[in-house]
PDB file of C-alpha atoms in Angstrom:
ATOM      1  CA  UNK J   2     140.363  60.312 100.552  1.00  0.00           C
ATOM      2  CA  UNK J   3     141.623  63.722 102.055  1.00  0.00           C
ATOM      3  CA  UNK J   4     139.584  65.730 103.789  1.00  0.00           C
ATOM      4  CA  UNK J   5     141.176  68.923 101.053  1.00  0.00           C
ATOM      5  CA  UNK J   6     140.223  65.601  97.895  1.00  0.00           C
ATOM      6  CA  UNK J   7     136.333  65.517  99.413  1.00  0.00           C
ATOM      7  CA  UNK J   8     136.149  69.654  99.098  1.00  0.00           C
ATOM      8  CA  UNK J   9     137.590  69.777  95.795  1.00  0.00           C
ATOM      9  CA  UNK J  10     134.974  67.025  94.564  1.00  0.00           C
ATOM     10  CA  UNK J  11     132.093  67.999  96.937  1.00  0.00           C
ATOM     11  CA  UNK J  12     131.672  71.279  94.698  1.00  0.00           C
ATOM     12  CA  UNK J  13     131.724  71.046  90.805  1.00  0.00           C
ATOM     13  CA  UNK J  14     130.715  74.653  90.905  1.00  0.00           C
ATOM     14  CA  UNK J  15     134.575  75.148  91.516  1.00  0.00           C
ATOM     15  CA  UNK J  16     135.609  73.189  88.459  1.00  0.00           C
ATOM     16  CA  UNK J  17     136.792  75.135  85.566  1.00  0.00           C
ATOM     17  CA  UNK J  18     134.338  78.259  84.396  1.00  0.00           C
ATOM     18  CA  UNK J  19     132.532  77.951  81.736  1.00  0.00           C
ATOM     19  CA  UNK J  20     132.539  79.557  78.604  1.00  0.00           C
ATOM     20  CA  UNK J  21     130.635  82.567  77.710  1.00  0.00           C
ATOM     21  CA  UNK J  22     129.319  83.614  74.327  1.00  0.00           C
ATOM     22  CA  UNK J  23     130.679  87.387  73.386  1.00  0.00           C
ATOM     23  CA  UNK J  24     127.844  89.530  73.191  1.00  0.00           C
ATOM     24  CA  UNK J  25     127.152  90.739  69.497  1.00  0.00           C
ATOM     25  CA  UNK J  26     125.638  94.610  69.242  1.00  0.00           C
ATOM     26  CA  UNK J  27     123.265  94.430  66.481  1.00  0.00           C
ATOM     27  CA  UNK J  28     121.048  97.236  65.663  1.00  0.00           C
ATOM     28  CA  UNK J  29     116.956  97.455  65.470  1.00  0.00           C
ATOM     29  CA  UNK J  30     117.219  98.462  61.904  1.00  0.00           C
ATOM     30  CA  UNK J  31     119.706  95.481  61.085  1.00  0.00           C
ATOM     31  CA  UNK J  32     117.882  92.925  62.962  1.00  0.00           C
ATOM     32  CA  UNK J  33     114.451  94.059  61.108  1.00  0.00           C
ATOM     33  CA  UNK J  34     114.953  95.001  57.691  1.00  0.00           C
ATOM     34  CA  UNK J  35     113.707  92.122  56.291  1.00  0.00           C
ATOM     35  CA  UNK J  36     110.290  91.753  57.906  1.00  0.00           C
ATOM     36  CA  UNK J  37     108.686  95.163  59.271  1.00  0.00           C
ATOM     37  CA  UNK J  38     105.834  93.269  61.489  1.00  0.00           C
ATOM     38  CA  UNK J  39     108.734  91.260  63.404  1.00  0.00           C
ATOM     39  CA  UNK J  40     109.671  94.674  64.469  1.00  0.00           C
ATOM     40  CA  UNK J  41     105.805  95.902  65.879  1.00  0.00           C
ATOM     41  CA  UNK J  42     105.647  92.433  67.587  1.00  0.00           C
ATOM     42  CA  UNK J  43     109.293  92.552  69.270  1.00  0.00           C
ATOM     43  CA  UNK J  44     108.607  96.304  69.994  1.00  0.00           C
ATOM     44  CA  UNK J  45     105.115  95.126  71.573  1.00  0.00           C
ATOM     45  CA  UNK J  46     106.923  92.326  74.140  1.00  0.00           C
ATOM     46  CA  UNK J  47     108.961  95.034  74.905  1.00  0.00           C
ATOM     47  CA  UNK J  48     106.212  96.911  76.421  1.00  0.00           C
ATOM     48  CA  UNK J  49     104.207  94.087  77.913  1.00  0.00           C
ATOM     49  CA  UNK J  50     107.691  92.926  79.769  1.00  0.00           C
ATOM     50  CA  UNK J  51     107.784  96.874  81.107  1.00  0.00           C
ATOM     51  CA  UNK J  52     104.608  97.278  81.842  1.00  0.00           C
ATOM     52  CA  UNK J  53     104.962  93.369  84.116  1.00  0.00           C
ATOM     53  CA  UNK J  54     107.851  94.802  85.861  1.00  0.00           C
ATOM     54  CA  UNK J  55     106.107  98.155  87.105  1.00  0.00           C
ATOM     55  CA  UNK J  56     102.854  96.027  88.278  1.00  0.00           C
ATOM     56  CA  UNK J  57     105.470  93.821  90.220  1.00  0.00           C
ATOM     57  CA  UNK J  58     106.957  97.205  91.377  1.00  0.00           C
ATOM     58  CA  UNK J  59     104.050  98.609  92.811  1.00  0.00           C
ATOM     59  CA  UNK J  60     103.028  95.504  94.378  1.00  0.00           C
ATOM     60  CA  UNK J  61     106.323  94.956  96.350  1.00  0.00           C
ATOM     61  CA  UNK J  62     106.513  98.816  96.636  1.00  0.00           C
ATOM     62  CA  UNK J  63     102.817  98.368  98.396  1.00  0.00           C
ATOM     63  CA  UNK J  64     104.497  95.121 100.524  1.00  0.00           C
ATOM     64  CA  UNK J  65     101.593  92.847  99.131  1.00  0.00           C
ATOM     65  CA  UNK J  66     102.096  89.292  98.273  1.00  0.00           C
ATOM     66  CA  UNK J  67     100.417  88.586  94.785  1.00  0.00           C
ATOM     67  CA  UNK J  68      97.514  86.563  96.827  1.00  0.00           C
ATOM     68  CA  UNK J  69      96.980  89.271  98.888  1.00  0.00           C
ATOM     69  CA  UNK J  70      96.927  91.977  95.279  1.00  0.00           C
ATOM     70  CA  UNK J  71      94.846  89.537  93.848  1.00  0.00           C
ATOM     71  CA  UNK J  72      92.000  89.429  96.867  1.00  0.00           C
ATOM     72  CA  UNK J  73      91.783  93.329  95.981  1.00  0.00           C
ATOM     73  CA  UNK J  74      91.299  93.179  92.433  1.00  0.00           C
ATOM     74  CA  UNK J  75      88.905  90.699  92.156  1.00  0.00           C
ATOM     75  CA  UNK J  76      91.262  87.781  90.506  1.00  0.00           C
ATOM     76  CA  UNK J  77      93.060  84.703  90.838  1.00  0.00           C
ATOM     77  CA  UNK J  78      96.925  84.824  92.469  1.00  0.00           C
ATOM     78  CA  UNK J  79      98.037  82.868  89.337  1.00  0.00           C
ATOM     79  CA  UNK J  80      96.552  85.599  87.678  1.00  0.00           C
ATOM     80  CA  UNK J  81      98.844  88.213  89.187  1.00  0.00           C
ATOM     81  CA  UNK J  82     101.535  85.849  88.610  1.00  0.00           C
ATOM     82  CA  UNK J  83     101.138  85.519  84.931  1.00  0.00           C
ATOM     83  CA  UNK J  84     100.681  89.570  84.608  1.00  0.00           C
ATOM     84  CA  UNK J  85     103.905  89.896  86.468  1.00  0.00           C
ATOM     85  CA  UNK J  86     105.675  87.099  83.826  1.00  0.00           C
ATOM     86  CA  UNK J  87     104.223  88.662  80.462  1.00  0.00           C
ATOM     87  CA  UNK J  88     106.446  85.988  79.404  1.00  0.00           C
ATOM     88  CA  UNK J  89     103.886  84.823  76.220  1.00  0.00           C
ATOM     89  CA  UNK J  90     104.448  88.694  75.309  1.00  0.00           C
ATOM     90  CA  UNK J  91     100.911  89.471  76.603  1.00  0.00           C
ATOM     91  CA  UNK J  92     101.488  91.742  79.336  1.00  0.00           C
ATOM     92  CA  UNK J  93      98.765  93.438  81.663  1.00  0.00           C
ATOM     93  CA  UNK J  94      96.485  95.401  79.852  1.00  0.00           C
ATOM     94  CA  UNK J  95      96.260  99.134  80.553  1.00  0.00           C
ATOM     95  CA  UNK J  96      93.449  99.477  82.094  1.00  0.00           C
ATOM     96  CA  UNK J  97      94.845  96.595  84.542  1.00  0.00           C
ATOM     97  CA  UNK J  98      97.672  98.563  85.393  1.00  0.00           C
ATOM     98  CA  UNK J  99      95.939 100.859  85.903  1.00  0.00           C
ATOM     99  CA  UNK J 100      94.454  98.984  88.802  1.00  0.00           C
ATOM    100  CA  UNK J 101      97.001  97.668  90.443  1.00  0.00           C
ATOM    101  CA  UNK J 102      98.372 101.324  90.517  1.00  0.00           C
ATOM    102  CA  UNK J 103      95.081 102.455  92.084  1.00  0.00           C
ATOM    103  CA  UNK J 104      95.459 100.120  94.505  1.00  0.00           C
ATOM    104  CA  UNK J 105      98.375 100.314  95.625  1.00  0.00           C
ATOM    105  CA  UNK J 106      98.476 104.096  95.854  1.00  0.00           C
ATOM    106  CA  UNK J 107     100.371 105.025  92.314  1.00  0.00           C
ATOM    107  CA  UNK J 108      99.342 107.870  91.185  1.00  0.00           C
ATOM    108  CA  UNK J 109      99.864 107.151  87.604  1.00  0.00           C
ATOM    109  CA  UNK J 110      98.622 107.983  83.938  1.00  0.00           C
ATOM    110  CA  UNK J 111     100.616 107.221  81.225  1.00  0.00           C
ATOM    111  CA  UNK J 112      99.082 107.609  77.379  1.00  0.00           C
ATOM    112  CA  UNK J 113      98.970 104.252  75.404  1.00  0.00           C
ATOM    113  CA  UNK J 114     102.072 104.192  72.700  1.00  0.00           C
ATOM    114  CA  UNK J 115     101.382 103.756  69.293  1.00  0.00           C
ATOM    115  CA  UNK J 116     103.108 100.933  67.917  1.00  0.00           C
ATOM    116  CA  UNK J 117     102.569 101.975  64.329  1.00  0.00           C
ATOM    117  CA  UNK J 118     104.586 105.018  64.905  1.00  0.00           C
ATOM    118  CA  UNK J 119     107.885 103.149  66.453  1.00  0.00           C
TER     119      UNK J 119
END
């Protein structure tokens, strides 16, 4: 085999590309019109992904390792690490980011949305 045969094998990556699925744009209202609470629990993992992503923020912001946020708040690193996921649509709780954003020198308030309202 050529050394040019070995590359073109060595790689699949290079094969063909695959195929992509065309986005659809669907709107809240058409997605939800047939059951109201799917919309208050989608709309709810929406904000427990956000509010993940700012407590990673701050803490990479800060230049902490999660171990090192967890030592100062008192909890476990896999703790941090699931906080930082929200990826069962639990997401930190206010008054833990809250926390985090004390510690790391945020100086935030934000009020708490009402999801009955959305």
């Amino acid at each position: 085999m050529t050394k040019t045969k070995r590359a073109e094998t060595a790689n699949p990556r290079k094969a063909a590309p695959a195929r992509r699925a065309k986005a659809v744009a669907v709107s809240e209202d058409e997605l939800f019109r047939d059951d109201p609470s799917f919309r208050k629990s989608y709309r709810a993992a929406l904000f427990a992904q956000e509010a993940a992503r700012f407590v990673r923020e701050m803490r990479k912001r800060k230049g902490l390792k999660q171990s090192e946020l967890a030592k100062l708040l008192g909890v476990t690193q896999p703790r941090i690490s699931r906080l930082e996921k929200a990826s069962d649509g639990d997401g930190p709780s206010y008054a833990m980011v809250r926390r985090v954003a004390e510690v790391c020198g945020v100086a935030w308030t934000a009020p708490i949305p009402d999801l009955e309202e959305r």
